PDB file of C-alpha atoms in Angstrom:
ATOM      1  CA  VAL A   1      39.517 -15.972 -79.461  1.00  0.00           C
ATOM      2  CA  THR A   2      40.374 -18.817 -78.644  1.00  0.00           C
ATOM      3  CA  LEU A   3      40.852 -21.024 -74.976  1.00  0.00           C
ATOM      4  CA  VAL A   4      45.015 -21.018 -74.537  1.00  0.00           C
ATOM      5  CA  ASP A   5      43.493 -17.164 -74.810  1.00  0.00           C
ATOM      6  CA  LYS A   6      40.918 -17.004 -72.285  1.00  0.00           C
ATOM      7  CA  GLU A   7      42.749 -18.721 -69.719  1.00  0.00           C
ATOM      8  CA  ALA A   8      45.697 -16.740 -70.147  1.00  0.00           C
ATOM      9  CA  SER A   9      43.443 -13.392 -69.694  1.00  0.00           C
ATOM     10  CA  ASN A  10      42.109 -15.054 -66.980  1.00  0.00           C
ATOM     11  CA  ASN A  11      45.138 -15.624 -65.407  1.00  0.00           C
ATOM     12  CA  MET A  12      46.413 -11.803 -65.778  1.00  0.00           C
ATOM     13  CA  SER A  13      42.738 -10.770 -64.585  1.00  0.00           C
ATOM     14  CA  ASP A  14      43.296 -13.239 -61.025  1.00  0.00           C
ATOM     15  CA  LYS A  15      46.666 -11.411 -60.771  1.00  0.00           C
ATOM     16  CA  LYS A  16      45.422  -8.251 -60.922  1.00  0.00           C
ATOM     17  CA  GLY A  17      42.637  -9.379 -58.491  1.00  0.00           C
ATOM     18  CA  ARG A  18      45.221 -10.511 -56.108  1.00  0.00           C
ATOM     19  CA  ALA A  19      47.402  -7.230 -56.326  1.00  0.00           C
ATOM     20  CA  THR A  20      44.551  -5.290 -55.919  1.00  0.00           C
ATOM     21  CA  LYS A  21      43.102  -7.384 -52.944  1.00  0.00           C
ATOM     22  CA  ARG A  22      46.313  -7.333 -50.786  1.00  0.00           C
ATOM     23  CA  LEU A  23      47.223  -3.374 -51.833  1.00  0.00           C
ATOM     24  CA  ASN A  24      43.960  -2.613 -50.781  1.00  0.00           C
ATOM     25  CA  VAL A  25      44.943  -4.461 -46.949  1.00  0.00           C
ATOM     26  CA  GLU A  26      48.235  -2.721 -47.314  1.00  0.00           C
ATOM     27  CA  LEU A  27      46.960   0.724 -47.247  1.00  0.00           C
ATOM     28  CA  LYS A  28      44.935   0.344 -44.666  1.00  0.00           C
ATOM     29  CA  ARG A  29      47.536  -1.176 -42.674  1.00  0.00           C
ATOM     30  CA  ILE A  30      50.273   1.226 -43.726  1.00  0.00           C
ATOM     31  CA  GLN A  31      47.576   3.884 -42.325  1.00  0.00           C
ATOM     32  CA  THR A  32      47.435   2.555 -38.880  1.00  0.00           C
ATOM     33  CA  LYS A  33      48.699  -0.083 -37.623  1.00  0.00           C
ATOM     34  CA  ASP A  34      51.346  -0.495 -39.859  1.00  0.00           C
ATOM     35  CA  LYS A  35      52.736   3.773 -40.258  1.00  0.00           C
ATOM     36  CA  PRO A  36      56.232   3.955 -39.587  1.00  0.00           C
ATOM     37  CA  GLU A  37      56.769   6.733 -37.589  1.00  0.00           C
ATOM     38  CA  PHE A  38      58.905   8.498 -40.478  1.00  0.00           C
ATOM     39  CA  MET A  39      56.394   8.532 -42.818  1.00  0.00           C
ATOM     40  CA  LYS A  40      53.758  12.521 -42.955  1.00  0.00           C
ATOM     41  CA  SER A  41      51.386  11.224 -45.525  1.00  0.00           C
ATOM     42  CA  VAL A  42      50.154   8.474 -48.570  1.00  0.00           C
ATOM     43  CA  THR A  43      47.899   9.115 -50.964  1.00  0.00           C
ATOM     44  CA  LEU A  44      47.257   7.335 -54.235  1.00  0.00           C
ATOM     45  CA  VAL A  45      48.367   8.888 -57.867  1.00  0.00           C
ATOM     46  CA  ASP A  46      45.088   9.336 -59.704  1.00  0.00           C
ATOM     47  CA  LYS A  47      43.195   7.099 -57.731  1.00  0.00           C
ATOM     48  CA  ASP A  48      45.712   4.429 -59.115  1.00  0.00           C
ATOM     49  CA  LEU A  49      46.017   1.472 -55.918  1.00  0.00           C
ATOM     50  CA  PHE A  50      48.883   0.257 -57.895  1.00  0.00           C
ATOM     51  CA  VAL A  51      51.021   3.869 -57.806  1.00  0.00           C
ATOM     52  CA  TRP A  52      51.393   5.474 -54.108  1.00  0.00           C
ATOM     53  CA  LYS A  53      53.028   8.895 -53.201  1.00  0.00           C
ATOM     54  CA  ILE A  54      54.445   8.829 -50.463  1.00  0.00           C
ATOM     55  CA  GLN A  55      55.715  11.818 -48.034  1.00  0.00           C
ATOM     56  CA  ILE A  56      58.354  10.400 -45.685  1.00  0.00           C
ATOM     57  CA  ILE A  57      60.198  12.833 -43.114  1.00  0.00           C
ATOM     58  CA  GLY A  58      64.197  12.651 -43.622  1.00  0.00           C
ATOM     59  CA  PRO A  59      66.078  10.653 -40.429  1.00  0.00           C
ATOM     60  CA  GLU A  60      67.103  11.956 -37.825  1.00  0.00           C
ATOM     61  CA  LYS A  61      69.952  10.357 -36.892  1.00  0.00           C
ATOM     62  CA  ASN A  62      72.103   7.408 -38.908  1.00  0.00           C
ATOM     63  CA  ALA A  63      73.248   3.994 -38.118  1.00  0.00           C
ATOM     64  CA  LYS A  64      75.812   5.225 -36.321  1.00  0.00           C
ATOM     65  CA  GLY A  65      73.723   7.979 -34.189  1.00  0.00           C
ATOM     66  CA  GLU A  66      75.540  10.933 -35.874  1.00  0.00           C
ATOM     67  CA  LYS A  67      73.086  13.619 -37.229  1.00  0.00           C
ATOM     68  CA  SER A  68      71.702  13.054 -40.579  1.00  0.00           C
ATOM     69  CA  PRO A  69      71.507  15.835 -43.117  1.00  0.00           C
ATOM     70  CA  TYR A  70      68.401  15.191 -44.277  1.00  0.00           C
ATOM     71  CA  ALA A  71      66.758  15.505 -41.297  1.00  0.00           C
ATOM     72  CA  LYS A  72      63.410  17.212 -40.881  1.00  0.00           C
ATOM     73  CA  GLY A  73      63.274  17.558 -44.506  1.00  0.00           C
ATOM     74  CA  VAL A  74      59.921  16.519 -46.292  1.00  0.00           C
ATOM     75  CA  PHE A  75      60.655  13.907 -49.063  1.00  0.00           C
ATOM     76  CA  THR A  76      58.226  12.404 -51.514  1.00  0.00           C
ATOM     77  CA  VAL A  77      58.681   8.789 -52.882  1.00  0.00           C
ATOM     78  CA  ILE A  78      56.823   7.077 -55.328  1.00  0.00           C
ATOM     79  CA  PHE A  79      56.236   3.259 -55.185  1.00  0.00           C
ATOM     80  CA  ASN A  80      55.006   2.015 -58.702  1.00  0.00           C
ATOM     81  CA  MET A  81      54.047  -1.696 -58.203  1.00  0.00           C
ATOM     82  CA  SER A  82      53.251  -3.824 -61.079  1.00  0.00           C
ATOM     83  CA  ASP A  83      50.734  -6.431 -61.917  1.00  0.00           C
ATOM     84  CA  GLY A  84      52.785  -9.130 -60.446  1.00  0.00           C
ATOM     85  CA  TYR A  85      52.963  -7.210 -57.266  1.00  0.00           C
ATOM     86  CA  PRO A  86      54.172  -9.070 -54.588  1.00  0.00           C
ATOM     87  CA  PHE A  87      55.843 -11.441 -56.363  1.00  0.00           C
ATOM     88  CA  LYS A  88      57.717  -8.779 -57.824  1.00  0.00           C
ATOM     89  CA  PRO A  89      59.079  -5.243 -55.324  1.00  0.00           C
ATOM     90  CA  PRO A  90      57.742  -1.821 -56.625  1.00  0.00           C
ATOM     91  CA  ALA A  91      59.549   0.528 -58.363  1.00  0.00           C
ATOM     92  CA  VAL A  92      61.120   3.251 -56.098  1.00  0.00           C
ATOM     93  CA  LYS A  93      61.679   6.611 -57.412  1.00  0.00           C
ATOM     94  CA  PHE A  94      62.156  10.104 -55.417  1.00  0.00           C
ATOM     95  CA  ILE A  95      60.239  12.973 -56.432  1.00  0.00           C
ATOM     96  CA  THR A  96      62.015  15.458 -53.970  1.00  0.00           C
ATOM     97  CA  PRO A  97      65.395  16.371 -55.463  1.00  0.00           C
ATOM     98  CA  ILE A  98      68.290  15.329 -53.494  1.00  0.00           C
ATOM     99  CA  TYR A  99      71.670  14.865 -52.816  1.00  0.00           C
ATOM    100  CA  HIS A 100      72.493  11.701 -52.558  1.00  0.00           C
ATOM    101  CA  PRO A 101      75.193   8.698 -52.980  1.00  0.00           C
ATOM    102  CA  ASN A 102      72.496   6.367 -53.691  1.00  0.00           C
ATOM    103  CA  ILE A 103      69.677   8.714 -55.129  1.00  0.00           C
ATOM    104  CA  LYS A 104      70.029   9.504 -58.928  1.00  0.00           C
ATOM    105  CA  GLU A 105      69.542  12.886 -60.152  1.00  0.00           C
ATOM    106  CA  ASP A 106      65.882  11.522 -61.755  1.00  0.00           C
ATOM    107  CA  GLY A 107      64.887  10.155 -58.315  1.00  0.00           C
ATOM    108  CA  SER A 108      65.939   6.562 -58.669  1.00  0.00           C
ATOM    109  CA  ILE A 109      67.580   4.656 -56.530  1.00  0.00           C
ATOM    110  CA  CYS A 110      69.676   1.390 -56.986  1.00  0.00           C
ATOM    111  CA  GLU A 111      67.460  -1.681 -58.063  1.00  0.00           C
ATOM    112  CA  ASN A 112      69.111  -3.884 -55.712  1.00  0.00           C
ATOM    113  CA  LEU A 113      67.751  -2.477 -52.575  1.00  0.00           C
ATOM    114  CA  LEU A 114      64.821  -4.215 -53.364  1.00  0.00           C
ATOM    115  CA  LYS A 115      65.723  -6.995 -55.893  1.00  0.00           C
ATOM    116  CA  GLU A 116      68.610  -9.281 -53.944  1.00  0.00           C
ATOM    117  CA  PRO A 117      66.854 -12.310 -52.872  1.00  0.00           C
ATOM    118  CA  LYS A 118      66.872 -11.405 -49.723  1.00  0.00           C
ATOM    119  CA  ALA A 119      65.557  -8.256 -49.757  1.00  0.00           C
ATOM    120  CA  TRP A 120      62.793  -8.920 -51.500  1.00  0.00           C
ATOM    121  CA  SER A 121      59.911 -11.409 -51.438  1.00  0.00           C
ATOM    122  CA  PRO A 122      56.234 -11.556 -51.550  1.00  0.00           C
ATOM    123  CA  GLN A 123      56.012 -11.514 -47.537  1.00  0.00           C
ATOM    124  CA  THR A 124      57.745  -8.082 -48.231  1.00  0.00           C
ATOM    125  CA  LYS A 125      54.710  -5.536 -47.102  1.00  0.00           C
ATOM    126  CA  ILE A 126      55.318  -2.117 -48.549  1.00  0.00           C
ATOM    127  CA  HIS A 127      55.903  -0.633 -45.061  1.00  0.00           C
ATOM    128  CA  GLN A 128      59.061  -3.184 -44.916  1.00  0.00           C
ATOM    129  CA  ALA A 129      60.557  -1.745 -48.503  1.00  0.00           C
ATOM    130  CA  LEU A 130      59.909   2.117 -47.425  1.00  0.00           C
ATOM    131  CA  ALA A 131      61.567   1.400 -44.200  1.00  0.00           C
ATOM    132  CA  LYS A 132      64.160   0.330 -46.328  1.00  0.00           C
ATOM    133  CA  VAL A 133      64.124   3.209 -48.135  1.00  0.00           C
ATOM    134  CA  HIS A 134      64.590   5.482 -45.179  1.00  0.00           C
ATOM    135  CA  HIS A 135      67.879   3.232 -44.026  1.00  0.00           C
ATOM    136  CA  MET A 136      69.283   3.853 -46.939  1.00  0.00           C
ATOM    137  CA  LEU A 137      68.362   7.324 -46.710  1.00  0.00           C
ATOM    138  CA  ALA A 138      70.613   7.531 -43.593  1.00  0.00           C
ATOM    139  CA  ASN A 139      73.028   5.499 -44.158  1.00  0.00           C
ATOM    140  CA  PRO A 140      74.857   6.855 -47.756  1.00  0.00           C
ATOM    141  CA  ASP A 141      77.273   4.090 -49.796  1.00  0.00           C
ATOM    142  CA  PRO A 142      79.672   5.707 -51.094  1.00  0.00           C
ATOM    143  CA  ASN A 143      81.325   2.511 -51.298  1.00  0.00           C
ATOM    144  CA  ALA A 144      78.184   1.881 -54.720  1.00  0.00           C
ATOM    145  CA  PRO A 145      77.193   5.209 -55.973  1.00  0.00           C
ATOM    146  CA  LEU A 146      74.765   5.097 -59.010  1.00  0.00           C
ATOM    147  CA  ASP A 147      75.209   6.624 -62.542  1.00  0.00           C
ATOM    148  CA  GLY A 148      76.233  10.361 -62.093  1.00  0.00           C
ATOM    149  CA  ARG A 149      76.925  10.070 -58.428  1.00  0.00           C
ATOM    150  CA  GLU A 150      79.744   9.126 -58.259  1.00  0.00           C
ATOM    151  CA  LYS A 151      81.409  12.736 -57.682  1.00  0.00           C
ATOM    152  CA  VAL A 152      78.799  12.924 -54.211  1.00  0.00           C
ATOM    153  CA  ALA A 153      79.703   9.836 -53.068  1.00  0.00           C
ATOM    154  CA  GLU A 154      84.043  10.790 -53.488  1.00  0.00           C
ATOM    155  CA  GLN A 155      83.017  14.168 -51.069  1.00  0.00           C
ATOM    156  CA  PHE A 156      81.046  11.820 -49.099  1.00  0.00           C
ATOM    157  CA  THR A 157      84.295  10.055 -48.593  1.00  0.00           C
ATOM    158  CA  LYS A 158      86.954  12.317 -48.826  1.00  0.00           C
ATOM    159  CA  THR A 159      85.298  15.823 -47.527  1.00  0.00           C
ATOM    160  CA  GLN A 160      82.651  14.709 -44.906  1.00  0.00           C
ATOM    161  CA  LYS A 161      82.429  17.852 -43.564  1.00  0.00           C
ATOM    162  CA  ALA A 162      81.614  19.534 -46.858  1.00  0.00           C
ATOM    163  CA  PHE A 163      79.537  16.514 -48.046  1.00  0.00           C
ATOM    164  CA  PHE A 164      76.776  17.175 -45.039  1.00  0.00           C
ATOM    165  CA  LYS A 165      76.478  20.626 -45.889  1.00  0.00           C
ATOM    166  CA  SER A 166      75.971  19.945 -49.616  1.00  0.00           C
ATOM    167  CA  ALA A 167      73.608  17.501 -48.257  1.00  0.00           C
ATOM    168  CA  ALA A 168      71.864  19.638 -46.135  1.00  0.00           C
ATOM    169  CA  ASP A 169      71.264  22.285 -47.870  1.00  0.00           C
ATOM    170  CA  PHE A 170      70.084  20.907 -50.761  1.00  0.00           C
ATOM    171  CA  THR A 171      67.809  19.410 -48.376  1.00  0.00           C
ATOM    172  CA  LYS A 172      66.141  22.532 -46.998  1.00  0.00           C
ATOM    173  CA  LYS A 173      65.859  24.428 -50.921  1.00  0.00           C
ATOM    174  CA  HIS A 174      64.158  21.397 -51.906  1.00  0.00           C
ATOM    175  CA  ALA A 175      62.516  18.686 -49.075  1.00  0.00           C
ATOM    176  CA  LYS A 176      60.008  21.452 -47.624  1.00  0.00           C
TER     177      LYS A 176
END
């Protein structure tokens, strides 16, 4: 092993160590002081500090004060942090199936939600990212549907009553 390899290895180890320290602090805080009111639980997947399984309660209302079709649903979301955390945002994926134009059938969300320059910085905490995900859940954007969700967005735009029924039925079936 050359000196450069050792330095690179130490640098990677330092990054993971910093991320581990930060995640330990955030995990404690999200369970106590920074716990969002809509969060039901947070657990580690396979005891891995870099993969969190978070259960959130669907929003009662959207930003306009209208009833949400996701109300009373319990949704499981995975936050997967890389070694580059907090300099890189977590990958977020819904495990609970959901009828939403901005969430793919496989649970993937729009990457820009957390990757846009103003959406993520090293100071952003997991509970803040979770709040952005919850806000997106409450406020579908039919103008930015994800691949495969164009018909869901079209239904939201053209026949919102039918969209709300479909989304509410989907929530009742899957988000228990």
